[in-house]
PDB file of C-alpha atoms in Angstrom:
ATOM      1  CA  MET K   1     -11.450 -18.126  20.040  1.00 51.00           C
ATOM      2  CA  GLY K   2      -8.564 -20.597  19.619  1.00 56.00           C
ATOM      3  CA  LYS K   3      -6.517 -21.329  16.530  1.00 60.00           C
ATOM      4  CA  ALA K   4      -8.519 -24.431  15.606  1.00 51.00           C
ATOM      5  CA  GLU K   5     -11.818 -22.550  15.942  1.00 58.00           C
ATOM      6  CA  ILE K   6     -10.503 -19.682  13.798  1.00 62.00           C
ATOM      7  CA  SER K   7      -9.353 -22.112  11.102  1.00 55.00           C
ATOM      8  CA  LYS K   8     -12.786 -23.738  10.957  1.00 62.00           C
ATOM      9  CA  THR K   9     -14.956 -20.628  11.065  1.00 84.00           C
ATOM     10  CA  VAL K  10     -12.976 -17.910   9.244  1.00 94.00           C
ATOM     11  CA  ARG K  11     -12.219 -17.975   5.528  1.00 97.00           C
ATOM     12  CA  VAL K  12      -9.295 -15.866   4.381  1.00 98.00           C
ATOM     13  CA  THR K  13      -8.220 -15.071   0.822  1.00 98.00           C
ATOM     14  CA  ALA K  14      -4.737 -13.654   0.258  1.00 98.00           C
ATOM     15  CA  VAL K  15      -4.190 -11.176  -2.585  1.00 98.00           C
ATOM     16  CA  VAL K  16      -0.597 -10.623  -3.686  1.00 98.00           C
ATOM     17  CA  VAL K  17       0.335  -8.140  -6.416  1.00 98.00           C
ATOM     18  CA  THR K  18       3.696  -8.663  -8.097  1.00 98.00           C
ATOM     19  CA  PHE K  19       5.940  -7.091 -10.695  1.00 97.00           C
ATOM     20  CA  ASN K  20       9.436  -8.360 -11.549  1.00 96.00           C
ATOM     21  CA  ARG K  21      10.278  -9.792  -8.122  1.00 96.00           C
ATOM     22  CA  ARG K  22      10.132 -13.522  -8.722  1.00 96.00           C
ATOM     23  CA  GLN K  23      12.525 -14.540  -5.953  1.00 95.00           C
ATOM     24  CA  LEU K  24      10.904 -12.264  -3.366  1.00 97.00           C
ATOM     25  CA  LEU K  25       7.463 -13.482  -4.452  1.00 98.00           C
ATOM     26  CA  GLY K  26       8.545 -17.054  -3.749  1.00 97.00           C
ATOM     27  CA  ARG K  27       9.445 -16.055  -0.212  1.00 97.00           C
ATOM     28  CA  VAL K  28       6.098 -14.253   0.237  1.00 98.00           C
ATOM     29  CA  LEU K  29       4.166 -17.355  -0.807  1.00 98.00           C
ATOM     30  CA  CYS K  30       6.223 -19.607   1.474  1.00 98.00           C
ATOM     31  CA  SER K  31       5.406 -17.269   4.364  1.00 98.00           C
ATOM     32  CA  LEU K  32       1.694 -17.412   3.547  1.00 98.00           C
ATOM     33  CA  LEU K  33       1.706 -21.192   3.327  1.00 98.00           C
ATOM     34  CA  GLN K  34       3.331 -21.421   6.774  1.00 98.00           C
ATOM     35  CA  GLN K  35       0.662 -19.436   8.634  1.00 98.00           C
ATOM     36  CA  THR K  36      -0.663 -20.971  11.846  1.00 97.00           C
ATOM     37  CA  VAL K  37      -4.172 -20.206  10.573  1.00 97.00           C
ATOM     38  CA  ARG K  38      -4.900 -21.584   7.127  1.00 97.00           C
ATOM     39  CA  VAL K  39      -5.232 -19.262   4.147  1.00 98.00           C
ATOM     40  CA  GLU K  40      -8.007 -20.788   2.071  1.00 97.00           C
ATOM     41  CA  ARG K  41      -7.205 -19.188  -1.278  1.00 98.00           C
ATOM     42  CA  PHE K  42      -4.342 -17.294  -2.902  1.00 98.00           C
ATOM     43  CA  ILE K  43      -4.949 -14.771  -5.677  1.00 98.00           C
ATOM     44  CA  ILE K  44      -1.705 -13.727  -7.355  1.00 98.00           C
ATOM     45  CA  VAL K  45      -1.914 -10.754  -9.725  1.00 98.00           C
ATOM     46  CA  ASN K  46       1.049 -10.487 -12.074  1.00 98.00           C
ATOM     47  CA  ASN K  47       1.420  -6.996 -13.578  1.00 97.00           C
ATOM     48  CA  SER K  48       3.194  -8.093 -16.787  1.00 96.00           C
ATOM     49  CA  SER K  49       6.486  -9.102 -15.173  1.00 97.00           C
ATOM     50  CA  THR K  50       9.376  -9.648 -17.566  1.00 97.00           C
ATOM     51  CA  ASP K  51      11.602 -11.718 -15.243  1.00 96.00           C
ATOM     52  CA  GLY K  52       9.898 -15.073 -15.707  1.00 96.00           C
ATOM     53  CA  THR K  53       7.433 -14.595 -12.846  1.00 97.00           C
ATOM     54  CA  TRP K  54       4.407 -15.769 -14.829  1.00 97.00           C
ATOM     55  CA  GLU K  55       6.143 -18.914 -16.102  1.00 97.00           C
ATOM     56  CA  TRP K  56       7.395 -19.678 -12.576  1.00 97.00           C
ATOM     57  CA  LEU K  57       3.904 -19.259 -11.119  1.00 97.00           C
ATOM     58  CA  LYS K  58       2.330 -21.580 -13.675  1.00 97.00           C
ATOM     59  CA  GLU K  59       5.021 -24.213 -13.179  1.00 97.00           C
ATOM     60  CA  ASN K  60       4.829 -24.225  -9.386  1.00 97.00           C
ATOM     61  CA  TYR K  61       1.207 -23.348  -8.608  1.00 97.00           C
ATOM     62  CA  GLY K  62      -0.726 -23.755 -11.850  1.00 95.00           C
ATOM     63  CA  GLU K  63      -2.219 -27.097 -10.779  1.00 95.00           C
ATOM     64  CA  ASP K  64      -2.893 -26.092  -7.182  1.00 97.00           C
ATOM     65  CA  GLU K  65      -6.629 -25.477  -6.736  1.00 96.00           C
ATOM     66  CA  ARG K  66      -5.970 -23.034  -3.897  1.00 97.00           C
ATOM     67  CA  PHE K  67      -4.208 -20.644  -6.277  1.00 98.00           C
ATOM     68  CA  VAL K  68      -5.865 -18.249  -8.717  1.00 98.00           C
ATOM     69  CA  LEU K  69      -3.215 -16.895 -11.096  1.00 98.00           C
ATOM     70  CA  ILE K  70      -3.923 -13.697 -13.014  1.00 98.00           C
ATOM     71  CA  THR K  71      -1.675 -11.907 -15.490  1.00 97.00           C
ATOM     72  CA  GLN K  72      -2.543  -8.488 -16.899  1.00 97.00           C
ATOM     73  CA  GLU K  73      -0.944  -5.336 -18.239  1.00 97.00           C
ATOM     74  CA  ASN K  74       1.035  -3.296 -15.754  1.00 96.00           C
ATOM     75  CA  VAL K  75      -1.644  -1.127 -14.172  1.00 96.00           C
ATOM     76  CA  GLY K  76       0.369  -0.378 -11.050  1.00 96.00           C
ATOM     77  CA  GLY K  77      -0.282  -1.455  -7.500  1.00 97.00           C
ATOM     78  CA  ALA K  78      -3.666   0.285  -7.539  1.00 98.00           C
ATOM     79  CA  GLY K  79      -4.847  -1.662 -10.575  1.00 98.00           C
ATOM     80  CA  GLY K  80      -3.393  -4.855  -9.168  1.00 98.00           C
ATOM     81  CA  PHE K  81      -5.251  -4.633  -5.867  1.00 98.00           C
ATOM     82  CA  TYR K  82      -8.412  -3.530  -7.668  1.00 98.00           C
ATOM     83  CA  ARG K  83      -8.287  -6.712  -9.757  1.00 98.00           C
ATOM     84  CA  GLY K  84      -7.253  -8.970  -6.888  1.00 98.00           C
ATOM     85  CA  ILE K  85      -9.875  -7.770  -4.413  1.00 98.00           C
ATOM     86  CA  LYS K  86     -12.558  -7.870  -7.117  1.00 98.00           C
ATOM     87  CA  GLU K  87     -11.610 -11.483  -7.839  1.00 98.00           C
ATOM     88  CA  ALA K  88     -11.584 -12.348  -4.122  1.00 98.00           C
ATOM     89  CA  MET K  89     -15.094 -10.988  -3.673  1.00 98.00           C
ATOM     90  CA  GLY K  90     -16.322 -13.580  -6.149  1.00 97.00           C
ATOM     91  CA  TYR K  91     -15.517 -16.312  -3.622  1.00 97.00           C
ATOM     92  CA  ASP K  92     -17.110 -17.181  -0.311  1.00 96.00           C
ATOM     93  CA  THR K  93     -14.527 -15.414   1.855  1.00 97.00           C
ATOM     94  CA  ASP K  94     -14.714 -13.478   5.118  1.00 98.00           C
ATOM     95  CA  TRP K  95     -11.416 -11.603   4.997  1.00 98.00           C
ATOM     96  CA  ILE K  96      -9.079 -10.429   2.236  1.00 98.00           C
ATOM     97  CA  TRP K  97      -5.385 -10.206   3.115  1.00 98.00           C
ATOM     98  CA  CYS K  98      -3.562  -7.844   0.759  1.00 98.00           C
ATOM     99  CA  MET K  99       0.168  -7.440   0.278  1.00 98.00           C
ATOM    100  CA  ASP K 100       2.920  -6.458  -2.109  1.00 97.00           C
ATOM    101  CA  ASP K 101       5.614  -8.885  -3.206  1.00 97.00           C
ATOM    102  CA  ASP K 102       8.262  -7.638  -0.768  1.00 96.00           C
ATOM    103  CA  VAL K 103       6.727  -8.379   2.650  1.00 98.00           C
ATOM    104  CA  PHE K 104       6.910 -11.623   4.605  1.00 98.00           C
ATOM    105  CA  PRO K 105       4.405 -12.324   7.408  1.00 98.00           C
ATOM    106  CA  ALA K 106       5.618 -14.220  10.463  1.00 98.00           C
ATOM    107  CA  PRO K 107       3.839 -17.590  10.954  1.00 98.00           C
ATOM    108  CA  SER K 108       1.443 -16.201  13.585  1.00 98.00           C
ATOM    109  CA  CYS K 109       0.743 -12.915  11.756  1.00 98.00           C
ATOM    110  CA  LEU K 110      -2.669 -13.864  10.361  1.00 98.00           C
ATOM    111  CA  GLU K 111      -3.782 -15.545  13.575  1.00 98.00           C
ATOM    112  CA  THR K 112      -2.895 -12.414  15.546  1.00 98.00           C
ATOM    113  CA  LEU K 113      -4.600 -10.053  13.099  1.00 98.00           C
ATOM    114  CA  LEU K 114      -7.811 -12.081  13.236  1.00 98.00           C
ATOM    115  CA  ALA K 115      -7.781 -12.195  17.027  1.00 97.00           C
ATOM    116  CA  TYR K 116      -7.377  -8.436  17.374  1.00 97.00           C
ATOM    117  CA  ALA K 117      -9.909  -7.722  14.631  1.00 97.00           C
ATOM    118  CA  LYS K 118     -12.501  -9.633  16.647  1.00 95.00           C
ATOM    119  CA  ARG K 119     -11.428  -8.077  19.931  1.00 95.00           C
ATOM    120  CA  ALA K 120     -11.407  -4.470  18.654  1.00 94.00           C
ATOM    121  CA  GLY K 121     -14.273  -4.789  16.185  1.00 94.00           C
ATOM    122  CA  ALA K 122     -12.085  -3.416  13.396  1.00 97.00           C
ATOM    123  CA  GLY K 123     -12.828  -3.320   9.688  1.00 98.00           C
ATOM    124  CA  ILE K 124      -9.148  -3.371   8.665  1.00 98.00           C
ATOM    125  CA  VAL K 125      -6.193  -4.624  10.707  1.00 98.00           C
ATOM    126  CA  CYS K 126      -2.604  -4.039   9.625  1.00 98.00           C
ATOM    127  CA  PRO K 127       0.612  -5.760  10.745  1.00 98.00           C
ATOM    128  CA  HIS K 128       3.614  -4.333  12.552  1.00 98.00           C
ATOM    129  CA  ARG K 129       6.268  -4.166   9.836  1.00 98.00           C
ATOM    130  CA  LEU K 130       9.961  -4.613  10.521  1.00 97.00           C
ATOM    131  CA  MET K 131      12.791  -3.730   8.146  1.00 96.00           C
ATOM    132  CA  ALA K 132      16.319  -4.784   9.066  1.00 93.00           C
ATOM    133  CA  GLY K 133      15.021  -5.605  12.541  1.00 94.00           C
ATOM    134  CA  ARG K 134      13.514  -2.178  13.212  1.00 96.00           C
ATOM    135  CA  THR K 135       9.912  -0.999  13.167  1.00 97.00           C
ATOM    136  CA  TYR K 136       9.073   0.391   9.738  1.00 96.00           C
ATOM    137  CA  THR K 137       6.072   2.634   9.263  1.00 95.00           C
ATOM    138  CA  ARG K 138       4.801   5.054   6.644  1.00 93.00           C
ATOM    139  CA  ASP K 139       1.246   4.984   7.955  1.00 96.00           C
ATOM    140  CA  LEU K 140      -0.743   8.040   9.043  1.00 96.00           C
ATOM    141  CA  ARG K 141      -2.298   8.327  12.466  1.00 96.00           C
ATOM    142  CA  LYS K 142      -4.379  11.305  11.365  1.00 96.00           C
ATOM    143  CA  LEU K 143      -4.645  12.955   7.968  1.00 96.00           C
ATOM    144  CA  ASN K 144      -4.359  16.736   7.920  1.00 96.00           C
ATOM    145  CA  LEU K 145      -7.291  17.860   5.787  1.00 97.00           C
ATOM    146  CA  SER K 146      -7.992  21.222   7.362  1.00 96.00           C
ATOM    147  CA  VAL K 147      -4.707  23.144   7.825  1.00 93.00           C
ATOM    148  CA  PRO K 148      -3.033  24.231   4.576  1.00 89.00           C
ATOM    149  CA  PHE K 149       0.720  24.425   3.883  1.00 88.00           C
ATOM    150  CA  ILE K 150       1.882  21.809   6.406  1.00 89.00           C
ATOM    151  CA  GLY K 151       1.089  18.776   4.263  1.00 89.00           C
ATOM    152  CA  LEU K 152      -1.425  15.965   4.471  1.00 93.00           C
ATOM    153  CA  HIS K 153       1.064  13.707   6.284  1.00 91.00           C
ATOM    154  CA  TYR K 154       1.522  15.963   9.291  1.00 87.00           C
ATOM    155  CA  ASP K 155       0.608  13.336  11.907  1.00 92.00           C
ATOM    156  CA  MET K 156       2.642  10.266  10.981  1.00 95.00           C
ATOM    157  CA  LEU K 157       2.557   7.050  12.946  1.00 96.00           C
ATOM    158  CA  THR K 158       5.925   6.655  14.698  1.00 96.00           C
ATOM    159  CA  PRO K 159       7.755   3.437  15.612  1.00 97.00           C
ATOM    160  CA  GLU K 160       7.325   4.348  19.286  1.00 97.00           C
ATOM    161  CA  MET K 161       3.530   4.469  18.874  1.00 97.00           C
ATOM    162  CA  VAL K 162       3.482   1.040  17.222  1.00 97.00           C
ATOM    163  CA  GLU K 163       5.719  -0.538  19.856  1.00 97.00           C
ATOM    164  CA  ARG K 164       4.035   1.021  22.901  1.00 96.00           C
ATOM    165  CA  ASP K 165       0.438  -0.228  22.701  1.00 94.00           C
ATOM    166  CA  GLU K 166      -1.283  -3.441  21.601  1.00 97.00           C
ATOM    167  CA  TRP K 167      -2.858  -1.577  18.716  1.00 97.00           C
ATOM    168  CA  VAL K 168      -3.115   1.970  17.420  1.00 97.00           C
ATOM    169  CA  GLU K 169      -5.821   3.474  15.218  1.00 98.00           C
ATOM    170  CA  ILE K 170      -4.793   5.049  11.921  1.00 98.00           C
ATOM    171  CA  GLU K 171      -6.420   6.762   8.945  1.00 98.00           C
ATOM    172  CA  GLY K 172      -3.783   6.133   6.275  1.00 97.00           C
ATOM    173  CA  MET K 173      -2.461   2.605   5.699  1.00 98.00           C
ATOM    174  CA  SER K 174      -0.159   0.868   3.205  1.00 97.00           C
ATOM    175  CA  PHE K 175      -1.072  -2.126   1.067  1.00 97.00           C
ATOM    176  CA  GLU K 176       1.570  -4.118   2.920  1.00 97.00           C
ATOM    177  CA  GLY K 177      -0.449  -6.651   4.828  1.00 98.00           C
ATOM    178  CA  PRO K 178      -3.846  -5.115   5.671  1.00 98.00           C
ATOM    179  CA  LEU K 179      -6.498  -7.695   6.476  1.00 98.00           C
ATOM    180  CA  ILE K 180      -9.810  -6.338   5.179  1.00 98.00           C
ATOM    181  CA  ARG K 181     -13.230  -7.492   6.322  1.00 98.00           C
ATOM    182  CA  ARG K 182     -15.504  -8.493   3.430  1.00 98.00           C
ATOM    183  CA  GLU K 183     -18.185  -6.187   4.765  1.00 98.00           C
ATOM    184  CA  VAL K 184     -15.862  -3.210   4.249  1.00 98.00           C
ATOM    185  CA  VAL K 185     -15.454  -3.967   0.538  1.00 98.00           C
ATOM    186  CA  GLU K 186     -19.199  -4.457   0.168  1.00 98.00           C
ATOM    187  CA  LYS K 187     -19.779  -1.021   1.668  1.00 98.00           C
ATOM    188  CA  ILE K 188     -17.001   1.158   0.176  1.00 98.00           C
ATOM    189  CA  GLY K 189     -16.193  -0.707  -3.026  1.00 98.00           C
ATOM    190  CA  LEU K 190     -12.831  -1.451  -4.614  1.00 98.00           C
ATOM    191  CA  PRO K 191      -9.580   0.558  -4.554  1.00 98.00           C
ATOM    192  CA  ASN K 192      -9.314   3.426  -7.028  1.00 98.00           C
ATOM    193  CA  LYS K 193      -7.367   1.781  -9.847  1.00 98.00           C
ATOM    194  CA  GLU K 194      -6.867   5.117 -11.642  1.00 98.00           C
ATOM    195  CA  LEU K 195      -4.332   6.245  -9.023  1.00 98.00           C
ATOM    196  CA  PHE K 196      -1.898   3.661 -10.504  1.00 96.00           C
ATOM    197  CA  ILE K 197       0.638   3.926  -7.675  1.00 95.00           C
ATOM    198  CA  LEU K 198       0.786   5.832  -4.359  1.00 95.00           C
ATOM    199  CA  TYR K 199      -2.216   7.031  -2.326  1.00 96.00           C
ATOM    200  CA  ASP K 200      -4.382   4.122  -3.472  1.00 97.00           C
ATOM    201  CA  ASP K 201      -3.906   2.534  -0.043  1.00 98.00           C
ATOM    202  CA  THR K 202      -4.393   5.788   1.881  1.00 98.00           C
ATOM    203  CA  ASP K 203      -7.487   6.555  -0.164  1.00 98.00           C
ATOM    204  CA  TYR K 204      -8.908   3.108   0.587  1.00 98.00           C
ATOM    205  CA  SER K 205      -8.308   3.186   4.334  1.00 98.00           C
ATOM    206  CA  TYR K 206      -9.679   6.720   4.628  1.00 98.00           C
ATOM    207  CA  ARG K 207     -12.820   5.686   2.772  1.00 98.00           C
ATOM    208  CA  ALA K 208     -13.192   2.898   5.331  1.00 98.00           C
ATOM    209  CA  VAL K 209     -12.786   5.389   8.184  1.00 98.00           C
ATOM    210  CA  LEU K 210     -15.394   7.695   6.640  1.00 98.00           C
ATOM    211  CA  ALA K 211     -17.738   4.717   6.410  1.00 98.00           C
ATOM    212  CA  GLY K 212     -17.401   4.167  10.160  1.00 97.00           C
ATOM    213  CA  TYR K 213     -14.819   1.370  10.315  1.00 98.00           C
ATOM    214  CA  ARG K 214     -11.787   1.232  12.577  1.00 98.00           C
ATOM    215  CA  VAL K 215      -8.381   0.746  10.924  1.00 98.00           C
ATOM    216  CA  LEU K 216      -5.695  -0.573  13.268  1.00 98.00           C
ATOM    217  CA  VAL K 217      -2.005  -1.426  13.320  1.00 98.00           C
ATOM    218  CA  VAL K 218      -1.478  -4.440  15.598  1.00 98.00           C
ATOM    219  CA  ARG K 219       1.826  -4.548  17.450  1.00 98.00           C
ATOM    220  CA  ASP K 220       2.122  -8.330  17.834  1.00 98.00           C
ATOM    221  CA  ALA K 221       1.203  -9.190  14.229  1.00 98.00           C
ATOM    222  CA  VAL K 222       4.690  -9.101  12.756  1.00 98.00           C
ATOM    223  CA  MET K 223       5.631  -8.822   9.093  1.00 98.00           C
ATOM    224  CA  GLU K 224       9.123  -8.368   7.683  1.00 98.00           C
ATOM    225  CA  LYS K 225       9.720  -5.921   4.826  1.00 97.00           C
ATOM    226  CA  HIS K 226      12.570  -6.374   2.378  1.00 95.00           C
ATOM    227  CA  ASP K 227      15.256  -3.680   2.568  1.00 90.00           C
ATOM    228  CA  PHE K 228      16.070  -2.707  -1.016  1.00 80.00           C
ATOM    229  CA  GLN K 229      18.817  -0.317   0.085  1.00 67.00           C
ATOM    230  CA  LEU K 230      20.950  -3.305   1.033  1.00 60.00           C
ATOM    231  CA  ALA K 231      21.590  -3.766  -2.691  1.00 57.00           C
ATOM    232  CA  SER K 232      22.030  -0.103  -3.655  1.00 53.00           C
ATOM    233  CA  SER K 233      22.910   3.264  -2.203  1.00 51.00           C
ATOM    234  CA  TYR K 234      20.339   5.792  -1.009  1.00 48.00           C
ATOM    235  CA  ARG K 235      21.149   8.039  -3.994  1.00 54.00           C
ATOM    236  CA  GLU K 236      20.837   5.165  -6.491  1.00 58.00           C
ATOM    237  CA  GLU K 237      17.473   4.209  -5.013  1.00 56.00           C
ATOM    238  CA  LYS K 238      16.218   7.799  -5.281  1.00 56.00           C
ATOM    239  CA  ILE K 239      17.319   8.132  -8.911  1.00 60.00           C
ATOM    240  CA  ARG K 240      15.728   4.778  -9.793  1.00 66.00           C
ATOM    241  CA  ASN K 241      12.404   5.844  -8.301  1.00 70.00           C
ATOM    242  CA  LYS K 242      12.332   9.394  -9.659  1.00 76.00           C
ATOM    243  CA  TRP K 243       9.405   8.519 -11.933  1.00 82.00           C
ATOM    244  CA  LYS K 244       7.202   7.968  -8.877  1.00 89.00           C
ATOM    245  CA  LEU K 245       7.408  11.642  -7.907  1.00 91.00           C
ATOM    246  CA  ALA K 246       5.025  12.718 -10.673  1.00 92.00           C
ATOM    247  CA  TYR K 247       2.432  10.250  -9.354  1.00 96.00           C
ATOM    248  CA  HIS K 248       3.088  11.406  -5.797  1.00 95.00           C
ATOM    249  CA  ILE K 249       2.395  15.052  -6.609  1.00 96.00           C
ATOM    250  CA  ARG K 250      -0.630  14.298  -8.797  1.00 97.00           C
ATOM    251  CA  ASN K 251      -2.217  11.912  -6.318  1.00 97.00           C
ATOM    252  CA  THR K 252      -1.524  14.184  -3.346  1.00 97.00           C
ATOM    253  CA  ALA K 253      -3.336  16.991  -5.169  1.00 97.00           C
ATOM    254  CA  TYR K 254      -6.206  14.641  -6.043  1.00 98.00           C
ATOM    255  CA  PHE K 255      -6.564  13.375  -2.488  1.00 98.00           C
ATOM    256  CA  GLY K 256      -6.503  16.863  -0.983  1.00 97.00           C
ATOM    257  CA  HIS K 257      -9.023  18.133  -3.514  1.00 97.00           C
ATOM    258  CA  ARG K 258     -11.389  15.230  -2.897  1.00 98.00           C
ATOM    259  CA  TYR K 259     -11.253  15.144   0.899  1.00 98.00           C
ATOM    260  CA  GLY K 260     -10.029  18.603   1.937  1.00 97.00           C
ATOM    261  CA  LYS K 261     -12.273  20.355   4.453  1.00 96.00           C
ATOM    262  CA  ASN K 262     -11.752  23.851   3.070  1.00 97.00           C
ATOM    263  CA  CYS K 263     -10.822  25.471  -0.224  1.00 96.00           C
ATOM    264  CA  PHE K 264      -7.213  26.050   0.840  1.00 96.00           C
ATOM    265  CA  VAL K 265      -6.551  22.338   1.332  1.00 96.00           C
ATOM    266  CA  ARG K 266      -8.642  21.362  -1.679  1.00 96.00           C
ATOM    267  CA  TYR K 267      -6.473  23.446  -3.995  1.00 96.00           C
ATOM    268  CA  MET K 268      -3.128  23.620  -2.190  1.00 94.00           C
ATOM    269  CA  ALA K 269      -2.655  20.181  -0.607  1.00 94.00           C
ATOM    270  CA  ALA K 270       0.307  19.371  -2.855  1.00 94.00           C
ATOM    271  CA  ILE K 271       2.059  22.742  -2.450  1.00 94.00           C
ATOM    272  CA  PRO K 272       4.334  21.767   0.503  1.00 91.00           C
ATOM    273  CA  PHE K 273       5.619  18.692  -1.343  1.00 90.00           C
ATOM    274  CA  LEU K 274       5.892  20.617  -4.621  1.00 92.00           C
ATOM    275  CA  LEU K 275       8.017  23.325  -2.977  1.00 91.00           C
ATOM    276  CA  ARG K 276      10.330  20.696  -1.486  1.00 87.00           C
ATOM    277  CA  MET K 277      10.721  19.167  -4.917  1.00 87.00           C
ATOM    278  CA  TYR K 278      11.489  22.554  -6.483  1.00 88.00           C
ATOM    279  CA  ALA K 279      14.165  23.093  -3.828  1.00 87.00           C
ATOM    280  CA  ALA K 280      15.615  19.651  -4.602  1.00 81.00           C
ATOM    281  CA  ILE K 281      15.632  20.363  -8.348  1.00 80.00           C
ATOM    282  CA  THR K 282      17.464  23.653  -7.826  1.00 84.00           C
ATOM    283  CA  PHE K 283      20.021  22.064  -5.492  1.00 79.00           C
ATOM    284  CA  ASN K 284      20.650  19.207  -7.918  1.00 74.00           C
ATOM    285  CA  PHE K 285      21.587  21.577 -10.710  1.00 68.00           C
ATOM    286  CA  PHE K 286      24.864  21.899  -8.817  1.00 67.00           C
ATOM    287  CA  VAL K 287      25.274  18.400  -7.354  1.00 68.00           C
ATOM    288  CA  GLY K 288      23.904  15.023  -8.278  1.00 61.00           C
ATOM    289  CA  HIS K 289      22.288  15.910 -11.625  1.00 62.00           C
ATOM    290  CA  LYS K 290      19.218  13.914 -10.691  1.00 72.00           C
ATOM    291  CA  TYR K 291      16.690  16.392 -12.072  1.00 74.00           C
ATOM    292  CA  SER K 292      16.369  18.481 -15.217  1.00 77.00           C
ATOM    293  CA  PHE K 293      14.926  21.946 -15.799  1.00 78.00           C
ATOM    294  CA  SER K 294      11.837  20.411 -17.419  1.00 83.00           C
ATOM    295  CA  ASP K 295      10.895  18.824 -14.080  1.00 84.00           C
ATOM    296  CA  TYR K 296       9.722  22.221 -12.815  1.00 89.00           C
ATOM    297  CA  ALA K 297       6.967  22.277 -15.444  1.00 90.00           C
ATOM    298  CA  LEU K 298       6.244  18.547 -15.151  1.00 92.00           C
ATOM    299  CA  PHE K 299       5.560  18.656 -11.423  1.00 92.00           C
ATOM    300  CA  TRP K 300       3.410  21.775 -11.723  1.00 94.00           C
ATOM    301  CA  LYS K 301       1.393  20.099 -14.459  1.00 96.00           C
ATOM    302  CA  MET K 302       0.941  16.988 -12.304  1.00 96.00           C
ATOM    303  CA  MET K 303      -0.512  19.072  -9.486  1.00 97.00           C
ATOM    304  CA  GLY K 304      -3.054  20.545 -11.894  1.00 97.00           C
ATOM    305  CA  ARG K 305      -4.002  17.115 -13.163  1.00 97.00           C
ATOM    306  CA  GLY K 306      -4.621  15.889  -9.646  1.00 97.00           C
ATOM    307  CA  ILE K 307      -6.890  18.819  -8.801  1.00 97.00           C
ATOM    308  CA  ARG K 308      -8.864  18.228 -11.998  1.00 97.00           C
ATOM    309  CA  GLY K 309      -9.097  14.479 -11.298  1.00 97.00           C
ATOM    310  CA  GLU K 310      -7.143  13.517 -14.422  1.00 97.00           C
ATOM    311  CA  LEU K 311      -5.781  10.200 -13.210  1.00 97.00           C
ATOM    312  CA  GLY K 312      -4.650   6.966 -14.837  1.00 96.00           C
ATOM    313  CA  LYS K 313      -1.263   5.691 -15.971  1.00 95.00           C
ATOM    314  CA  LEU K 314       1.083   8.444 -17.174  1.00 90.00           C
TER     315      LEU K 314
END
């Protein structure tokens, strides 16, 4: 199927979730508008940005019928994609292309994803992300749901795997460019908005796998990811994102408890990560001063909440 045929027969809706990244968002939208295959509709979900994003969106795209602009309270990436995909399903669309506000698809990215989706019969196809010119991946080839104490992320997708073959199957994706077939959403529903941030994408792709759909990373569908460390040091970035660790531990425990294949994984999935965090807390009493003594109790409590399914925004 050629580009012209794809443009005529396939309807794609892009869903972009944004929070306080107005300049990067502008670049994302420019990239989407330059695709070799037309994006029919753009749904932009603004999670209560305070940097003028909403005003900028209304000024530049408020009168454009292709754009659906949504502003809501900050319910995290999970709540943003829940709202955006739900909105997209209200339109006559075949595919939903999801992404954060810090990734920039190459002009042929969508065309390539659609071609490989048809060729491989996939339910979700994900791009090959590059950061600073190098393959960037945090995706999971296989989730470890049966062996305790080695972590859920034991079988990570490596750059070499992405670069070697035309496509590679995965079980855990990121919401950084996945193109999702409408049929998948109809069958498995919307993302779990209660996760707020982290694991919402892995949870969604694994639900698709359990429902019998293939999830692929496509080598030749290229997307650039912004490198935030160019503007700050590794240590500064870690300190700035410390708040995410509580969500990481809670959601890891939730995911393991929901999908674990034995009682050890269901109750101990977060233990490897928790122990690493305890080691980091202890070390930072002497250098860095990133953590406090109260973090021991906080992270333990978050693991318990995940096991009990107590989710939502903290």
